[in-house]
PDB file of C-alpha atoms in Angstrom:
ATOM      1  CA  MET B1438     -27.670  55.016-134.343  1.00 76.00           C
ATOM      2  CA  VAL B1439     -29.356  53.780-131.863  1.00 78.00           C
ATOM      3  CA  SER B1440     -31.685  51.546-133.209  1.00 82.00           C
ATOM      4  CA  THR B1441     -29.497  51.142-136.430  1.00 84.00           C
ATOM      5  CA  ILE B1442     -27.518  49.155-133.288  1.00 85.00           C
ATOM      6  CA  LYS B1443     -30.834  47.711-132.300  1.00 87.00           C
ATOM      7  CA  HIS B1444     -31.588  46.393-136.137  1.00 84.00           C
ATOM      8  CA  TYR B1445     -28.675  44.881-136.160  1.00 87.00           C
ATOM      9  CA  VAL B1446     -28.635  42.821-132.825  1.00 88.00           C
ATOM     10  CA  SER B1447     -32.015  41.610-133.705  1.00 90.00           C
ATOM     11  CA  VAL B1448     -31.244  39.868-137.274  1.00 87.00           C
ATOM     12  CA  ALA B1449     -28.285  38.678-135.171  1.00 88.00           C
ATOM     13  CA  SER B1450     -30.078  37.312-132.909  1.00 90.00           C
ATOM     14  CA  CYS B1451     -32.880  35.800-135.357  1.00 91.00           C
ATOM     15  CA  TRP B1452     -29.983  33.969-137.247  1.00 86.00           C
ATOM     16  CA  ALA B1453     -28.306  32.815-134.429  1.00 86.00           C
ATOM     17  CA  ARG B1454     -32.052  31.093-133.121  1.00 87.00           C
ATOM     18  CA  LEU B1455     -32.083  29.801-136.923  1.00 86.00           C
ATOM     19  CA  ALA B1456     -28.675  28.323-137.211  1.00 83.00           C
ATOM     20  CA  VAL B1457     -28.946  27.000-133.197  1.00 82.00           C
ATOM     21  CA  GLN B1458     -32.695  25.810-134.817  1.00 83.00           C
ATOM     22  CA  ARG B1459     -30.882  24.056-137.989  1.00 81.00           C
ATOM     23  CA  GLN B1460     -27.739  22.635-136.004  1.00 79.00           C
ATOM     24  CA  LEU B1461     -30.280  20.485-133.267  1.00 76.00           C
ATOM     25  CA  GLU B1462     -31.887  18.824-136.283  1.00 77.00           C
ATOM     26  CA  TYR B1463     -29.164  16.218-136.387  1.00 73.00           C
ATOM     27  CA  PRO B1464     -28.993  14.981-132.769  1.00 73.00           C
ATOM     28  CA  LEU B1465     -26.678  12.451-133.996  1.00 74.00           C
ATOM     29  CA  PHE B1466     -23.932  14.093-135.426  1.00 69.00           C
ATOM     30  CA  LEU B1467     -23.385  16.246-132.944  1.00 72.00           C
ATOM     31  CA  PHE B1468     -22.888  13.442-130.853  1.00 74.00           C
ATOM     32  CA  SER B1469     -20.297  12.437-133.116  1.00 75.00           C
ATOM     33  CA  TRP B1470     -18.580  15.958-132.675  1.00 73.00           C
ATOM     34  CA  LEU B1471     -18.677  15.974-128.898  1.00 75.00           C
ATOM     35  CA  LEU B1472     -17.060  12.710-129.280  1.00 78.00           C
ATOM     36  CA  MET B1473     -14.451  13.303-131.768  1.00 81.00           C
ATOM     37  CA  ILE B1474     -12.995  16.891-130.601  1.00 79.00           C
ATOM     38  CA  PRO B1475     -12.349  15.912-127.292  1.00 79.00           C
ATOM     39  CA  ILE B1476     -10.289  12.669-128.381  1.00 83.00           C
ATOM     40  CA  GLN B1477      -8.190  15.341-131.179  1.00 81.00           C
ATOM     41  CA  TYR B1478      -7.573  17.760-128.709  1.00 84.00           C
ATOM     42  CA  PHE B1479      -6.931  15.751-125.581  1.00 83.00           C
ATOM     43  CA  SER B1480      -4.813  12.956-127.928  1.00 85.00           C
ATOM     44  CA  GLY B1481      -2.291  16.627-129.018  1.00 83.00           C
ATOM     45  CA  ILE B1482      -1.694  16.820-124.877  1.00 86.00           C
ATOM     46  CA  TRP B1483      -1.088  13.503-124.507  1.00 87.00           C
ATOM     47  CA  MET B1484       1.228  13.987-127.208  1.00 84.00           C
ATOM     48  CA  LEU B1485       2.972  17.145-125.198  1.00 85.00           C
ATOM     49  CA  LYS B1486       3.385  14.983-122.671  1.00 86.00           C
ATOM     50  CA  ILE B1487       5.191  12.182-124.524  1.00 86.00           C
ATOM     51  CA  ILE B1488       7.810  14.510-126.178  1.00 83.00           C
ATOM     52  CA  VAL B1489       8.462  15.997-123.071  1.00 85.00           C
ATOM     53  CA  ASP B1490       8.800  12.751-120.707  1.00 82.00           C
ATOM     54  CA  ARG B1491      10.870  11.001-123.393  1.00 83.00           C
ATOM     55  CA  PHE B1492      13.039  13.632-124.778  1.00 78.00           C
ATOM     56  CA  GLN B1493      12.867  17.173-122.946  1.00 79.00           C
ATOM     57  CA  ALA B1494      11.400  20.396-122.587  1.00 77.00           C
ATOM     58  CA  LEU B1495      10.947  22.568-125.635  1.00 81.00           C
ATOM     59  CA  ASN B1496      13.514  25.180-125.496  1.00 80.00           C
ATOM     60  CA  GLY B1497      13.095  25.386-122.007  1.00 83.00           C
ATOM     61  CA  TRP B1498       9.052  24.632-122.008  1.00 90.00           C
ATOM     62  CA  ASP B1499       7.932  22.102-119.609  1.00 91.00           C
ATOM     63  CA  PHE B1500       4.880  20.125-119.798  1.00 93.00           C
ATOM     64  CA  PRO B1501       2.571  22.350-117.240  1.00 93.00           C
ATOM     65  CA  GLN B1502       3.701  25.567-119.573  1.00 94.00           C
ATOM     66  CA  LEU B1503       2.998  23.564-122.622  1.00 93.00           C
ATOM     67  CA  THR B1504      -0.245  22.409-121.284  1.00 94.00           C
ATOM     68  CA  PHE B1505      -0.816  26.553-120.606  1.00 96.00           C
ATOM     69  CA  LEU B1506       0.133  27.614-123.768  1.00 94.00           C
ATOM     70  CA  TYR B1507      -2.055  24.878-125.502  1.00 94.00           C
ATOM     71  CA  GLY B1508      -5.108  25.512-123.564  1.00 95.00           C
ATOM     72  CA  LEU B1509      -5.341  29.347-124.035  1.00 95.00           C
ATOM     73  CA  GLY B1510      -4.554  28.807-127.623  1.00 94.00           C
ATOM     74  CA  LEU B1511      -7.575  26.133-127.982  1.00 93.00           C
ATOM     75  CA  ILE B1512      -9.910  28.614-126.346  1.00 95.00           C
ATOM     76  CA  SER B1513      -9.550  31.497-128.738  1.00 94.00           C
ATOM     77  CA  HIS B1514      -9.871  28.992-131.806  1.00 93.00           C
ATOM     78  CA  GLY B1515     -13.032  27.731-129.750  1.00 93.00           C
ATOM     79  CA  ILE B1516     -14.662  31.305-129.754  1.00 94.00           C
ATOM     80  CA  PHE B1517     -13.641  31.984-132.932  1.00 95.00           C
ATOM     81  CA  VAL B1518     -15.314  28.981-135.001  1.00 93.00           C
ATOM     82  CA  VAL B1519     -18.737  30.167-133.279  1.00 93.00           C
ATOM     83  CA  PHE B1520     -18.725  33.219-134.666  1.00 92.00           C
ATOM     84  CA  PHE B1521     -16.328  33.511-137.483  1.00 94.00           C
ATOM     85  CA  ILE B1522     -16.612  29.612-139.195  1.00 91.00           C
ATOM     86  CA  ASN B1523     -18.205  31.505-142.197  1.00 91.00           C
ATOM     87  CA  THR B1524     -14.855  32.774-143.247  1.00 92.00           C
ATOM     88  CA  TRP B1525     -13.837  29.171-144.221  1.00 89.00           C
ATOM     89  CA  SER B1526     -16.274  29.069-146.708  1.00 88.00           C
ATOM     90  CA  ILE B1527     -16.252  32.704-148.719  1.00 88.00           C
ATOM     91  CA  ASP B1528     -15.100  30.812-152.095  1.00 87.00           C
ATOM     92  CA  HIS B1529     -18.226  28.415-151.553  1.00 87.00           C
ATOM     93  CA  MET B1530     -20.537  31.074-151.240  1.00 88.00           C
ATOM     94  CA  VAL B1531     -18.585  33.124-154.766  1.00 85.00           C
ATOM     95  CA  ILE B1532     -19.328  29.836-155.959  1.00 84.00           C
ATOM     96  CA  ASN B1533     -22.971  29.029-155.613  1.00 84.00           C
ATOM     97  CA  GLY B1534     -24.189  32.790-155.354  1.00 81.00           C
ATOM     98  CA  GLY B1535     -24.610  32.701-151.368  1.00 83.00           C
ATOM     99  CA  PHE B1536     -22.085  36.023-152.110  1.00 87.00           C
ATOM    100  CA  ASP B1537     -24.598  37.816-154.137  1.00 87.00           C
ATOM    101  CA  ARG B1538     -27.491  37.456-151.943  1.00 87.00           C
ATOM    102  CA  LEU B1539     -25.232  39.453-148.807  1.00 87.00           C
ATOM    103  CA  LEU B1540     -24.868  42.220-151.625  1.00 87.00           C
ATOM    104  CA  LEU B1541     -28.735  42.545-152.024  1.00 86.00           C
ATOM    105  CA  ARG B1542     -29.341  42.938-148.450  1.00 85.00           C
ATOM    106  CA  PRO B1543     -29.445  46.511-147.008  1.00 86.00           C
ATOM    107  CA  MET B1544     -26.980  45.708-144.455  1.00 89.00           C
ATOM    108  CA  ASN B1545     -23.318  45.879-144.171  1.00 91.00           C
ATOM    109  CA  VAL B1546     -22.012  42.901-146.152  1.00 93.00           C
ATOM    110  CA  PHE B1547     -19.505  41.918-143.505  1.00 94.00           C
ATOM    111  CA  PHE B1548     -21.646  41.875-141.040  1.00 93.00           C
ATOM    112  CA  GLN B1549     -24.204  39.711-142.799  1.00 93.00           C
ATOM    113  CA  LEU B1550     -21.511  37.366-143.664  1.00 92.00           C
ATOM    114  CA  VAL B1551     -20.588  36.478-140.052  1.00 92.00           C
ATOM    115  CA  ALA B1552     -24.078  37.019-138.583  1.00 90.00           C
ATOM    116  CA  SER B1553     -25.370  34.885-140.771  1.00 88.00           C
ATOM    117  CA  TYR B1554     -24.048  31.513-139.330  1.00 87.00           C
ATOM    118  CA  VAL B1555     -23.502  31.034-136.128  1.00 86.00           C
ATOM    119  CA  ASN B1556     -21.704  27.811-135.485  1.00 88.00           C
ATOM    120  CA  PHE B1557     -23.667  26.774-131.808  1.00 81.00           C
ATOM    121  CA  ILE B1558     -21.902  23.205-132.714  1.00 79.00           C
ATOM    122  CA  GLY B1559     -18.157  25.159-132.456  1.00 80.00           C
ATOM    123  CA  LEU B1560     -18.723  25.578-128.506  1.00 83.00           C
ATOM    124  CA  ILE B1561     -17.787  21.732-128.714  1.00 83.00           C
ATOM    125  CA  ASP B1562     -13.884  22.880-129.765  1.00 84.00           C
ATOM    126  CA  CYS B1563     -14.647  25.077-126.205  1.00 88.00           C
ATOM    127  CA  ILE B1564     -14.903  22.614-123.408  1.00 89.00           C
ATOM    128  CA  PRO B1565     -11.734  20.691-123.865  1.00 90.00           C
ATOM    129  CA  GLY B1566      -9.902  24.023-124.210  1.00 91.00           C
ATOM    130  CA  VAL B1567     -11.626  25.038-120.745  1.00 94.00           C
ATOM    131  CA  ILE B1568     -10.336  21.961-119.322  1.00 93.00           C
ATOM    132  CA  ILE B1569      -7.112  21.548-120.944  1.00 94.00           C
ATOM    133  CA  PHE B1570      -6.495  25.685-120.213  1.00 95.00           C
ATOM    134  CA  LEU B1571      -8.185  25.088-116.326  1.00 96.00           C
ATOM    135  CA  TYR B1572      -5.560  22.187-116.177  1.00 95.00           C
ATOM    136  CA  GLY B1573      -2.486  23.780-117.316  1.00 94.00           C
ATOM    137  CA  ALA B1574      -2.938  27.240-115.155  1.00 96.00           C
ATOM    138  CA  ASP B1575      -2.735  24.632-112.438  1.00 95.00           C
ATOM    139  CA  ILE B1576       0.090  22.655-112.636  1.00 95.00           C
ATOM    140  CA  ALA B1577       2.008  25.608-114.049  1.00 94.00           C
ATOM    141  CA  GLY B1578       0.674  27.922-110.536  1.00 91.00           C
ATOM    142  CA  PHE B1579      -0.702  30.884-112.838  1.00 94.00           C
ATOM    143  CA  ASP B1580      -1.639  33.249-110.258  1.00 92.00           C
ATOM    144  CA  TRP B1581      -5.622  34.027-110.934  1.00 95.00           C
ATOM    145  CA  THR B1582      -5.194  37.583-109.801  1.00 94.00           C
ATOM    146  CA  LEU B1583      -7.908  40.607-110.576  1.00 95.00           C
ATOM    147  CA  ALA B1584      -5.180  41.770-113.337  1.00 93.00           C
ATOM    148  CA  ASN B1585      -3.961  38.692-114.618  1.00 94.00           C
ATOM    149  CA  ILE B1586      -7.651  37.531-114.932  1.00 95.00           C
ATOM    150  CA  GLY B1587      -8.262  41.117-117.105  1.00 95.00           C
ATOM    151  CA  LYS B1588      -5.378  40.511-119.329  1.00 94.00           C
ATOM    152  CA  LEU B1589      -6.823  36.646-119.945  1.00 95.00           C
ATOM    153  CA  VAL B1590      -9.652  38.097-121.177  1.00 96.00           C
ATOM    154  CA  LEU B1591      -7.878  40.678-123.513  1.00 95.00           C
ATOM    155  CA  VAL B1592      -5.203  37.987-124.535  1.00 95.00           C
ATOM    156  CA  LEU B1593      -8.894  35.946-125.694  1.00 96.00           C
ATOM    157  CA  ILE B1594     -10.590  39.206-127.368  1.00 96.00           C
ATOM    158  CA  GLY B1595      -7.343  39.757-129.615  1.00 96.00           C
ATOM    159  CA  GLY B1596      -6.624  35.907-130.828  1.00 95.00           C
ATOM    160  CA  ILE B1597     -10.215  35.924-131.925  1.00 96.00           C
ATOM    161  CA  LEU B1598      -9.810  39.035-133.932  1.00 97.00           C
ATOM    162  CA  ILE B1599      -6.261  37.746-135.166  1.00 96.00           C
ATOM    163  CA  ARG B1600      -7.726  34.149-135.903  1.00 95.00           C
ATOM    164  CA  ALA B1601     -10.774  36.436-137.578  1.00 96.00           C
ATOM    165  CA  ALA B1602      -8.419  38.375-139.789  1.00 96.00           C
ATOM    166  CA  LEU B1603      -5.990  35.445-141.256  1.00 95.00           C
ATOM    167  CA  PHE B1604      -9.048  33.648-142.528  1.00 94.00           C
ATOM    168  CA  THR B1605     -10.956  37.087-143.822  1.00 95.00           C
ATOM    169  CA  SER B1606      -7.717  37.823-145.825  1.00 93.00           C
ATOM    170  CA  LEU B1607      -7.322  34.426-147.095  1.00 91.00           C
ATOM    171  CA  GLY B1608     -11.609  34.489-147.842  1.00 90.00           C
ATOM    172  CA  THR B1609     -11.152  37.242-149.785  1.00 91.00           C
ATOM    173  CA  ILE B1610      -8.381  35.583-152.086  1.00 89.00           C
ATOM    174  CA  ALA B1611     -11.291  34.337-153.423  1.00 86.00           C
ATOM    175  CA  PHE B1612     -12.828  36.870-155.426  1.00 87.00           C
ATOM    176  CA  TRP B1613     -10.264  36.826-157.539  1.00 87.00           C
ATOM    177  CA  THR B1614      -9.304  32.838-157.411  1.00 80.00           C
ATOM    178  CA  LYS B1615     -12.664  31.474-156.880  1.00 79.00           C
ATOM    179  CA  ARG B1616     -10.977  28.741-154.938  1.00 79.00           C
ATOM    180  CA  ASN B1617      -8.918  29.225-151.949  1.00 78.00           C
ATOM    181  CA  GLY B1618      -9.903  25.653-149.878  1.00 75.00           C
ATOM    182  CA  SER B1619      -6.814  24.731-149.966  1.00 79.00           C
ATOM    183  CA  MET B1620      -5.392  28.076-148.038  1.00 82.00           C
ATOM    184  CA  VAL B1621      -7.315  27.700-145.504  1.00 82.00           C
ATOM    185  CA  GLY B1622      -6.492  24.213-144.440  1.00 81.00           C
ATOM    186  CA  PHE B1623      -2.636  24.957-144.312  1.00 81.00           C
ATOM    187  CA  ALA B1624      -3.508  28.073-142.812  1.00 86.00           C
ATOM    188  CA  LEU B1625      -5.589  25.635-140.292  1.00 82.00           C
ATOM    189  CA  THR B1626      -2.054  23.684-139.916  1.00 81.00           C
ATOM    190  CA  MET B1627      -0.062  26.647-139.780  1.00 82.00           C
ATOM    191  CA  LEU B1628      -2.371  27.763-136.559  1.00 85.00           C
ATOM    192  CA  GLU B1629      -2.442  24.535-134.694  1.00 81.00           C
ATOM    193  CA  ARG B1630       0.889  24.028-134.911  1.00 78.00           C
ATOM    194  CA  ALA B1631       2.061  27.913-133.892  1.00 81.00           C
ATOM    195  CA  THR B1632      -0.334  27.765-131.179  1.00 85.00           C
ATOM    196  CA  MET B1633       0.730  24.662-129.532  1.00 85.00           C
ATOM    197  CA  TYR B1634       4.532  24.456-129.714  1.00 88.00           C
ATOM    198  CA  PRO B1635       6.544  27.846-128.265  1.00 90.00           C
ATOM    199  CA  LEU B1636       7.401  30.651-131.205  1.00 89.00           C
ATOM    200  CA  SER B1637      10.559  30.133-129.686  1.00 86.00           C
ATOM    201  CA  MET B1638      12.063  26.853-130.923  1.00 87.00           C
ATOM    202  CA  TYR B1639      11.412  27.669-134.840  1.00 86.00           C
ATOM    203  CA  PRO B1640      14.330  29.175-136.816  1.00 87.00           C
ATOM    204  CA  TYR B1641      14.432  33.343-136.360  1.00 86.00           C
ATOM    205  CA  PHE B1642      13.194  33.719-139.957  1.00 89.00           C
ATOM    206  CA  LEU B1643       9.686  31.931-138.764  1.00 87.00           C
ATOM    207  CA  GLN B1644       9.340  33.652-135.294  1.00 87.00           C
ATOM    208  CA  ALA B1645       9.858  36.960-136.962  1.00 87.00           C
ATOM    209  CA  LEU B1646       7.232  35.640-139.708  1.00 90.00           C
ATOM    210  CA  PHE B1647       4.937  34.947-136.765  1.00 90.00           C
ATOM    211  CA  THR B1648       5.272  38.245-134.925  1.00 89.00           C
ATOM    212  CA  PHE B1649       5.522  41.126-137.446  1.00 89.00           C
ATOM    213  CA  ILE B1650       4.215  39.657-141.035  1.00 91.00           C
ATOM    214  CA  ILE B1651       1.605  37.447-139.865  1.00 91.00           C
ATOM    215  CA  PRO B1652       1.595  38.011-136.083  1.00 93.00           C
ATOM    216  CA  ILE B1653      -0.268  34.712-134.804  1.00 92.00           C
ATOM    217  CA  GLY B1654       2.655  34.405-132.145  1.00 91.00           C
ATOM    218  CA  PHE B1655       0.478  37.197-129.930  1.00 93.00           C
ATOM    219  CA  ILE B1656      -2.407  34.505-129.827  1.00 94.00           C
ATOM    220  CA  SER B1657      -0.841  32.704-127.265  1.00 92.00           C
ATOM    221  CA  PHE B1658       2.811  32.349-127.026  1.00 93.00           C
ATOM    222  CA  TYR B1659       3.800  35.489-126.033  1.00 92.00           C
ATOM    223  CA  PRO B1660       1.030  36.189-123.414  1.00 93.00           C
ATOM    224  CA  ALA B1661       1.683  32.854-122.070  1.00 93.00           C
ATOM    225  CA  ALA B1662       5.409  33.435-121.769  1.00 91.00           C
ATOM    226  CA  GLU B1663       4.384  36.758-120.015  1.00 90.00           C
ATOM    227  CA  PHE B1664       1.758  34.376-117.383  1.00 93.00           C
ATOM    228  CA  LEU B1665       4.591  32.055-116.411  1.00 92.00           C
ATOM    229  CA  ASN B1666       7.772  34.125-116.710  1.00 87.00           C
ATOM    230  CA  ALA B1667       9.024  31.735-119.420  1.00 83.00           C
ATOM    231  CA  ASP B1668      11.248  31.977-123.106  1.00 75.00           C
ATOM    232  CA  SER B1669       9.677  34.562-125.293  1.00 75.00           C
ATOM    233  CA  GLY B1670      12.479  34.384-127.610  1.00 72.00           C
ATOM    234  CA  GLY B1671      14.430  37.865-126.686  1.00 65.00           C
ATOM    235  CA  LEU B1672      11.154  40.172-127.924  1.00 67.00           C
ATOM    236  CA  ASP B1673      11.471  43.140-125.997  1.00 67.00           C
ATOM    237  CA  LEU B1674       8.275  45.250-126.383  1.00 67.00           C
ATOM    238  CA  PRO B1675       7.565  48.922-123.947  1.00 62.00           C
ATOM    239  CA  LEU B1676       3.877  47.480-122.854  1.00 65.00           C
ATOM    240  CA  SER B1677       3.399  43.844-121.823  1.00 79.00           C
ATOM    241  CA  PHE B1678       2.428  41.156-124.239  1.00 77.00           C
ATOM    242  CA  ALA B1679      -1.120  41.126-122.700  1.00 80.00           C
ATOM    243  CA  LEU B1680      -2.025  44.199-123.840  1.00 85.00           C
ATOM    244  CA  TRP B1681      -0.276  43.641-127.251  1.00 90.00           C
ATOM    245  CA  THR B1682      -2.622  40.923-128.018  1.00 93.00           C
ATOM    246  CA  PRO B1683      -6.198  43.012-128.003  1.00 94.00           C
ATOM    247  CA  LEU B1684      -3.853  46.651-129.892  1.00 95.00           C
ATOM    248  CA  VAL B1685      -2.645  43.458-132.609  1.00 95.00           C
ATOM    249  CA  GLY B1686      -5.813  42.248-133.435  1.00 96.00           C
ATOM    250  CA  VAL B1687      -8.043  45.696-133.384  1.00 96.00           C
ATOM    251  CA  ILE B1688      -5.293  46.677-135.881  1.00 96.00           C
ATOM    252  CA  CYS B1689      -5.597  42.966-138.336  1.00 96.00           C
ATOM    253  CA  PHE B1690      -9.077  42.669-137.581  1.00 96.00           C
ATOM    254  CA  LEU B1691      -9.445  46.356-139.697  1.00 96.00           C
ATOM    255  CA  ILE B1692      -6.881  45.605-142.337  1.00 96.00           C
ATOM    256  CA  ALA B1693      -8.575  42.316-143.063  1.00 96.00           C
ATOM    257  CA  GLY B1694     -12.141  44.804-143.224  1.00 94.00           C
ATOM    258  CA  GLY B1695     -10.068  47.348-145.522  1.00 94.00           C
ATOM    259  CA  ILE B1696      -8.534  43.805-147.593  1.00 94.00           C
ATOM    260  CA  PHE B1697     -12.343  42.398-147.920  1.00 94.00           C
ATOM    261  CA  LYS B1698     -13.884  45.867-148.735  1.00 93.00           C
ATOM    262  CA  PHE B1699     -11.451  45.897-152.360  1.00 93.00           C
ATOM    263  CA  GLY B1700     -11.837  42.306-152.813  1.00 89.00           C
ATOM    264  CA  MET B1701     -15.345  43.189-153.220  1.00 89.00           C
ATOM    265  CA  LYS B1702     -15.023  45.526-155.924  1.00 86.00           C
ATOM    266  CA  ASN B1703     -13.801  42.448-157.975  1.00 82.00           C
ATOM    267  CA  TYR B1704     -16.579  39.873-157.347  1.00 82.00           C
ATOM    268  CA  GLU B1705     -17.721  38.774-160.495  1.00 78.00           C
ATOM    269  CA  SER B1706     -21.259  37.147-158.992  1.00 74.00           C
ATOM    270  CA  ALA B1707     -21.792  33.523-159.948  1.00 63.00           C
ATOM    271  CA  GLY B1708     -21.909  33.125-163.176  1.00 56.00           C
ATOM    272  CA  SER B1709     -24.327  30.525-164.968  1.00 48.00           C
TER     273      SER B1709
END
């Protein structure tokens, strides 16, 4: 067991090193990404500032609370795109035969899918996310106690797993349809909106959908509501939201793994 784990860690570290080297071959692309991503995210927080200043708080959430919420979601997104970005492109691997290579190697297929490409450039997504979150935590009065820091780590882990589960499940659809790029794009937009604004401002149907069916409300909204004592939409759970997020993340990830295994049984190879 120990030797197997060491082997997987060794393979993952080798793939990560090769992925970083490949991405550093194009420094101008890295520079353009470093320029575009912060502009995109900082313009998002500026838009929230304009909305709140010119109109009113969003369902009781003021600008400091919205900044905290937005930053928390961005950090989990940034870490997700570093380690799980390959779940966005399963359809391309199905079509061009890349998935065949995963099946031929004597290793876990999902591990290969995830570990074969560490998106080093994705770390750039984390930089503005951390800055926005720290700014939001400061102006919203987040209490940096040891307990809250521990909960924050659990929330980030859970949020990453929820995101990974969603895109793994969507990627699995490509085993039947061959193409699912539009669904991935839709999911990215849905996640951006659902983690940028308070979930309680949406109709009850969407609140229920994003809580019990596609539980992306646990990525940032419910934990942020607990941390800041803000309106959570009336949902009452026996445990704190910050503790529910990693639990929901693990459950979703296990379900997505089962869906992925079932989908592989319907894989028909790339064809000619």
